[in-house]
Short mmCIF file of C-alpha atoms and ligand atoms in Angstrom, two decimals:
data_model
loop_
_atom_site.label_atom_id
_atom_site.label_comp_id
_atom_site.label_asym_id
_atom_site.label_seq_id
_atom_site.Cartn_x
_atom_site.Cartn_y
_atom_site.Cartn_z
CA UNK A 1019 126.43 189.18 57.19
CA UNK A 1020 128.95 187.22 55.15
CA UNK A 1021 127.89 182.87 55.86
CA UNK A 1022 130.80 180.56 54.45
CA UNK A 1023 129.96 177.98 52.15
CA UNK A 1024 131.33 174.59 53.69
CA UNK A 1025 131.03 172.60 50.64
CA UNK A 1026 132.48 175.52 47.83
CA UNK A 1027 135.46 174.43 46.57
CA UNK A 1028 135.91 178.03 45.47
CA UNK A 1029 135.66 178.79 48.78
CA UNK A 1030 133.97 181.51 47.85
CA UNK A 1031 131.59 183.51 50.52
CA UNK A 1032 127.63 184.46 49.64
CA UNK A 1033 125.48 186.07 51.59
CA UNK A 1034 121.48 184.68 51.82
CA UNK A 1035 121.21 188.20 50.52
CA UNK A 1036 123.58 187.29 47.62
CA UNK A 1037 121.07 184.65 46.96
CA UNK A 1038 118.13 186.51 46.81
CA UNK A 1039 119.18 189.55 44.67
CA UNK A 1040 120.26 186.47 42.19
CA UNK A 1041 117.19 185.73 41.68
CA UNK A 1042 115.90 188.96 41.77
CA UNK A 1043 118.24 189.32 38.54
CA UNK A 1044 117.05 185.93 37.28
CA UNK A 1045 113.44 185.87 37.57
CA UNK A 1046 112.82 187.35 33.98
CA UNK A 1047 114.63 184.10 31.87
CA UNK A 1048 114.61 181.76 35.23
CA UNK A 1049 112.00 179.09 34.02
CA UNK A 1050 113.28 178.84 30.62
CA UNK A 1051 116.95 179.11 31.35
CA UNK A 1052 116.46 175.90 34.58
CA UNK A 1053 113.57 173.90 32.97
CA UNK A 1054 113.38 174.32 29.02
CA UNK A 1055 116.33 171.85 28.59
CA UNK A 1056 116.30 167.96 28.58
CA UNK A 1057 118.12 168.43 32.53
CA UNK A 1058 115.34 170.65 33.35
CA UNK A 1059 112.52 168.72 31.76
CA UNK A 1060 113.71 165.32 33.03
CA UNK A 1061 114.05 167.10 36.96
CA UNK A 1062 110.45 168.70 36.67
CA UNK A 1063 108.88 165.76 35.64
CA UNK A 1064 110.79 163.19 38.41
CA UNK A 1065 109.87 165.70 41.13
CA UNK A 1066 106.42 166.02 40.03
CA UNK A 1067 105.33 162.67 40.27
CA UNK A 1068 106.48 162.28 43.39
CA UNK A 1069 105.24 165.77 44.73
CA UNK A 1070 101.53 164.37 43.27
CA UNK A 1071 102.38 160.75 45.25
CA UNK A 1072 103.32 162.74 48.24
CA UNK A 1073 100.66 165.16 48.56
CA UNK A 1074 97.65 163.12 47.44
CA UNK A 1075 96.43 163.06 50.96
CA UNK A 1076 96.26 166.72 51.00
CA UNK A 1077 94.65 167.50 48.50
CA UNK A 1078 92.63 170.72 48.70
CA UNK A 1079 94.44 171.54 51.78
CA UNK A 1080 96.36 174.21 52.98
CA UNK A 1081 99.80 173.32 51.30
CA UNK A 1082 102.81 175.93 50.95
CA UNK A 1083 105.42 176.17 48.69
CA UNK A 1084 108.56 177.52 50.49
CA UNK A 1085 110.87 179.47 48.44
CA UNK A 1086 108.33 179.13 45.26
CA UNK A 1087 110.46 180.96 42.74
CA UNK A 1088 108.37 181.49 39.94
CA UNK A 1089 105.42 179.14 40.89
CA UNK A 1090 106.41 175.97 39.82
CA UNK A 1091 104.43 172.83 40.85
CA UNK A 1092 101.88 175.80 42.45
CA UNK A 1093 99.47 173.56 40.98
CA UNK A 1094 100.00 171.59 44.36
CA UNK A 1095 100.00 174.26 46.67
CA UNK A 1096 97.51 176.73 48.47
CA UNK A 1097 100.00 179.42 49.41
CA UNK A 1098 103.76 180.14 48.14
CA UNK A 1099 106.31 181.89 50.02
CA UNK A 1100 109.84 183.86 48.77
CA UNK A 1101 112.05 186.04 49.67
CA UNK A 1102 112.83 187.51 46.03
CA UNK A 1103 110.28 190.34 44.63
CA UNK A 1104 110.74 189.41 41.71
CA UNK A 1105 110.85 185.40 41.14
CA UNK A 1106 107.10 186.09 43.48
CA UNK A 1107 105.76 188.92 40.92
CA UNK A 1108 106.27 185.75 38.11
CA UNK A 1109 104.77 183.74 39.98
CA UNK A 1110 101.24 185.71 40.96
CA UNK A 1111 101.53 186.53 37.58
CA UNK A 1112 101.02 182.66 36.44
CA UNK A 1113 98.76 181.63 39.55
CA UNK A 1114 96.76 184.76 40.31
CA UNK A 1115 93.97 182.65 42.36
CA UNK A 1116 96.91 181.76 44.50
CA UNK A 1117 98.32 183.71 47.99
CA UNK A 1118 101.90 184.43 47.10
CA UNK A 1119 103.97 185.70 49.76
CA UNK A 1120 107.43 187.79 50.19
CA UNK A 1121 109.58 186.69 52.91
CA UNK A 1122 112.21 184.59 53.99
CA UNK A 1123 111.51 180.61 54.87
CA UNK A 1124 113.52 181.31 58.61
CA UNK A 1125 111.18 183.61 59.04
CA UNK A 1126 107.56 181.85 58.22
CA UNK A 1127 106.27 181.79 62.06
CA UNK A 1128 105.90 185.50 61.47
CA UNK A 1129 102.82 185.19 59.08
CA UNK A 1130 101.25 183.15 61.62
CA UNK A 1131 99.97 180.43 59.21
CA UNK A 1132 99.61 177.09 59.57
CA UNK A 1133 100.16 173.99 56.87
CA UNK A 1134 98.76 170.30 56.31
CA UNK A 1135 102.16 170.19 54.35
CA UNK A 1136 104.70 172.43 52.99
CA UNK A 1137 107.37 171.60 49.94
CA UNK A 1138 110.71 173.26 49.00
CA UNK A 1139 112.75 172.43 46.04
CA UNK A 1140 115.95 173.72 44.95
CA UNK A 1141 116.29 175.93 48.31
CA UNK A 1142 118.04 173.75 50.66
CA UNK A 1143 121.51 173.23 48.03
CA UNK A 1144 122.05 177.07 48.42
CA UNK A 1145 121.64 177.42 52.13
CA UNK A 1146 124.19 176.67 55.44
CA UNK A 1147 123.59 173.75 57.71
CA UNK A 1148 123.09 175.80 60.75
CA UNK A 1149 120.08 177.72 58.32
CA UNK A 1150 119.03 174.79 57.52
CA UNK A 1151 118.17 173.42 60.79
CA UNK A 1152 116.78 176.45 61.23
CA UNK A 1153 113.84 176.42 58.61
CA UNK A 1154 113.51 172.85 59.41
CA UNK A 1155 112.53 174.24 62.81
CA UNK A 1156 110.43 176.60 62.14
CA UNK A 1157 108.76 174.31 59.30
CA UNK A 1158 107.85 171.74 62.32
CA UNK A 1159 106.23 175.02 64.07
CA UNK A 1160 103.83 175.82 61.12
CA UNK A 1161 102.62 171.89 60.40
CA UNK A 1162 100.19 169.87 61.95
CA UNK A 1163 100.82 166.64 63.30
CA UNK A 1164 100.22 164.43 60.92
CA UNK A 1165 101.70 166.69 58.19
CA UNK A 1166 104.50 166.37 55.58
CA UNK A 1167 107.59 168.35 54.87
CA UNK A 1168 108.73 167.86 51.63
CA UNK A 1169 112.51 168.88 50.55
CA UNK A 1170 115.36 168.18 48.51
CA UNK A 1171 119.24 168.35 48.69
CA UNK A 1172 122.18 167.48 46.69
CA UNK A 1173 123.92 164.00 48.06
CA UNK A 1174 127.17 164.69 49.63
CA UNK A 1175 127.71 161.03 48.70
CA UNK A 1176 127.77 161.61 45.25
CA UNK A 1177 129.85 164.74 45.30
CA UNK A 1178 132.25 162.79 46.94
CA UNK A 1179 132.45 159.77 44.54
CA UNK A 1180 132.45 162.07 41.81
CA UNK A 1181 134.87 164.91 43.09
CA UNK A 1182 132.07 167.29 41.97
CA UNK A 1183 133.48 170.81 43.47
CA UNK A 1184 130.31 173.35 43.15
CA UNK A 1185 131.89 176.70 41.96
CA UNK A 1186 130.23 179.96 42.06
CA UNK A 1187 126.93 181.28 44.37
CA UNK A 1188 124.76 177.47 43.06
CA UNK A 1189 124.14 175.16 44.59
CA UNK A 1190 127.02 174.98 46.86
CA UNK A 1191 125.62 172.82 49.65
CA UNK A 1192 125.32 169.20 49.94
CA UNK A 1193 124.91 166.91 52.83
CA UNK A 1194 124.61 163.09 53.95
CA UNK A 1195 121.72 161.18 55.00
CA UNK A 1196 123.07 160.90 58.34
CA UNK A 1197 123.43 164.50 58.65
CA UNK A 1198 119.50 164.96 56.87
CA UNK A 1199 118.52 162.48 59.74
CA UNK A 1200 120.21 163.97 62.60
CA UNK A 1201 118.35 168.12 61.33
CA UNK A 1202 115.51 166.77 61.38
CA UNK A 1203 115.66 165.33 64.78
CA UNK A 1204 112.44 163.95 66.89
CA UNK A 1205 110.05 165.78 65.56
CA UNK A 1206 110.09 164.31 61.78
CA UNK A 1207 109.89 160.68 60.69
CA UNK A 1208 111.21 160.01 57.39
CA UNK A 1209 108.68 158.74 55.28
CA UNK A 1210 110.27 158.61 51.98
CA UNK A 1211 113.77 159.31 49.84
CA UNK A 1212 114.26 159.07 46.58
CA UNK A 1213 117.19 159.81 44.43
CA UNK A 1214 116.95 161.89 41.56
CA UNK A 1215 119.50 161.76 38.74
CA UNK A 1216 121.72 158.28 39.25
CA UNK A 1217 122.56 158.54 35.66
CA UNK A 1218 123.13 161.81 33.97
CA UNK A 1219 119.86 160.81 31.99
CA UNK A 1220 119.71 164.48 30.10
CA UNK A 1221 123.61 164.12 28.73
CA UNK A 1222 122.60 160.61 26.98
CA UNK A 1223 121.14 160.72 23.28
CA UNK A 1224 116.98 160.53 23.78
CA UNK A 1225 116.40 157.30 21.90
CA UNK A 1226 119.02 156.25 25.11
CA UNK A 1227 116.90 158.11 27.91
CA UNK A 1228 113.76 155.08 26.76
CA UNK A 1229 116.18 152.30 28.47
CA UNK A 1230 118.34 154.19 31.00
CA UNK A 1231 114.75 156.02 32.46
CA UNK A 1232 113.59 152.91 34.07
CA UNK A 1233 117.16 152.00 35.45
CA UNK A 1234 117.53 155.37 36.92
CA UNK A 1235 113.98 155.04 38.71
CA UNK A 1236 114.78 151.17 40.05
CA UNK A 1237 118.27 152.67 41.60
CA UNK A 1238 116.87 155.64 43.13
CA UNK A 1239 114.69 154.08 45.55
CA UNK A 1240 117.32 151.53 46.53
CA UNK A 1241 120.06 152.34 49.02
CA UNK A 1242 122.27 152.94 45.95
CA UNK A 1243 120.16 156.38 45.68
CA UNK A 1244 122.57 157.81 47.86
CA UNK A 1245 125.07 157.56 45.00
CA UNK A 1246 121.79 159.98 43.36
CA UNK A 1247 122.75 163.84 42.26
CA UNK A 1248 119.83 164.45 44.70
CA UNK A 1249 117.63 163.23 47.23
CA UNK A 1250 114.07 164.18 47.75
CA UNK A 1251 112.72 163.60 51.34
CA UNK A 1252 109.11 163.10 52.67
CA UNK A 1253 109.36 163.76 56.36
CA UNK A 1254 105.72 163.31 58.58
CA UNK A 1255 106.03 165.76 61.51
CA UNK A 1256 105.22 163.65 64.30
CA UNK A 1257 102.77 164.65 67.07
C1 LIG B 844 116.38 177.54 42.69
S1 LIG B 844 115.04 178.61 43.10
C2 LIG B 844 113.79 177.38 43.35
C3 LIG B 844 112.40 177.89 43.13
C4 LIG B 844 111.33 176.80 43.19
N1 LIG B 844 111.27 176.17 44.50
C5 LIG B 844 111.57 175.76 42.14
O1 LIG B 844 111.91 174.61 42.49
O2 LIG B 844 111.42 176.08 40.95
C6 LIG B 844 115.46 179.08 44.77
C7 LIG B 844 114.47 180.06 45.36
O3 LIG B 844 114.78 180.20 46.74
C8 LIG B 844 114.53 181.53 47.12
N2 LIG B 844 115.24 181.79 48.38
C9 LIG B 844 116.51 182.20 48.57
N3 LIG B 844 116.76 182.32 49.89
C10 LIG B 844 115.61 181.98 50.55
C11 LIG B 844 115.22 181.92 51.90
N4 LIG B 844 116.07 182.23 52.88
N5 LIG B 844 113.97 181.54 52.21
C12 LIG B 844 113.09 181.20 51.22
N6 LIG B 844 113.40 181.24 49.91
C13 LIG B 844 114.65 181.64 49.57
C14 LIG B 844 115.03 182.34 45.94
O4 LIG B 844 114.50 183.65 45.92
C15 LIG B 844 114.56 181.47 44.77
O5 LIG B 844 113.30 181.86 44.30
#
């Protein structure tokens, strides 16, 4: 099954199969290809702090990390879950202790597990809004009241300002924070949103990144972090 890509300017067409065999391909060179490089080092640490602000409450809980790649930031999480063979072999191989999981996030009600919180980075950018929706369902199935979905998405906002046209299978998707709001329906509150990337920090010289850091930080949690490469949400599922 072929799923069009709303946002690809190349129009092109990519199957969540597509997706998965990419990864399959990339899980050998994936960590240091995305995160040995100032973009990659500057993304990791920005969405670790807040991933340790976010889930300091559940600490020691049962906390999954959907579509966990190579087991980055499993440091936070009790159980991982992807659909790739190989991005999940990498990442039992780095967090043995860990329960790492193969299978799709639309799928998740079928291990019959249940979460104080689950996060998922870097998932949402590849996926249709209709899929979307979907795993957003099924994520308000598998946590508890009380719990915390924690996600990320590149800001249709931006792409617009910029006339950023993704081209090729990455990160093809974007949406608006209307459109976040309206997925995630009555069941999830909002908690928190944060931008991520108002400047293009990693393109500046590093003795620049000291001053521009702080600036980036102070516009990405005011309502000019929409203008943000990404947003990262912290939505409480509601009882
Ligand atoms: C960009 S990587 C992100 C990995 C990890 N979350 C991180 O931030 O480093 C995207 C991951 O999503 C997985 N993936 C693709 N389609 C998926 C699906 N339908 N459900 C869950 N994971 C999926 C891929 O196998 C890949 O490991």
């Amino acid at each position: 099954m072929l799923i069009p890509n709303p946002q690809s300017n190349a129009n092109q067409e990519f199957s969540p199969e597509t997706v998965v065999r990419r990864y399959d391909d990339w899980a050998a060179s994936y960590d240091e290809d995305r995160f040995e490089n100032s973009y990659g080092r500057y993304v990791h640490a920005q969405e670790e702090r807040l991933l340790r602000r976010w889930l300091a409450s559940f600490r020691g809980g049962r906390v999954l990390s959907l579509a966990c790649g190579t087991g980055r930031f499993m440091e936070f999480a009790s159980h991982g879950l992807d659909p790739s063979h190989e991005m999940a072999a990498v990442a039992r191989r780095k967090h043995p202790a860990k329960t790492i999981l193969v299978g799709c996030a639309e799928d998740l009600p079928k291990h019959g597990l249940s979460f104080n919180a689950i996060f998922c980075l870097h998932l949402f950018m590849h996926l249709t809004p209709s899929l979307i929706a979907q795993i957003l369902e099924v994520c308000a199935q598998c946590v508890r009241p009380g719990g915390v979905l924690i996600f990320d998405l590149p800001s249709a906002r931006r792409r617009a300002l910029t006339g950023f046209r993704p081209a090729g299978w990455h990160a093809g998707n974007a949406l608006t924070h209307p459109q976040v709001q309206g997925m995630l329906g009555e069941r999830w509150r909002i908690r928190h949103c944060r931008g991520i990337l108002f400047f293009p920090i990693h393109r500046v010289p590093s003795r620049l990144r000291t001053w521009l850091r702080p600036l980036d930080d102070a516009f990405s949690t005011t309502p000019l972090k929409h203008g943000a490469s990404y947003l990262i949400y912290c939505a409480q599922r509601l009882p």
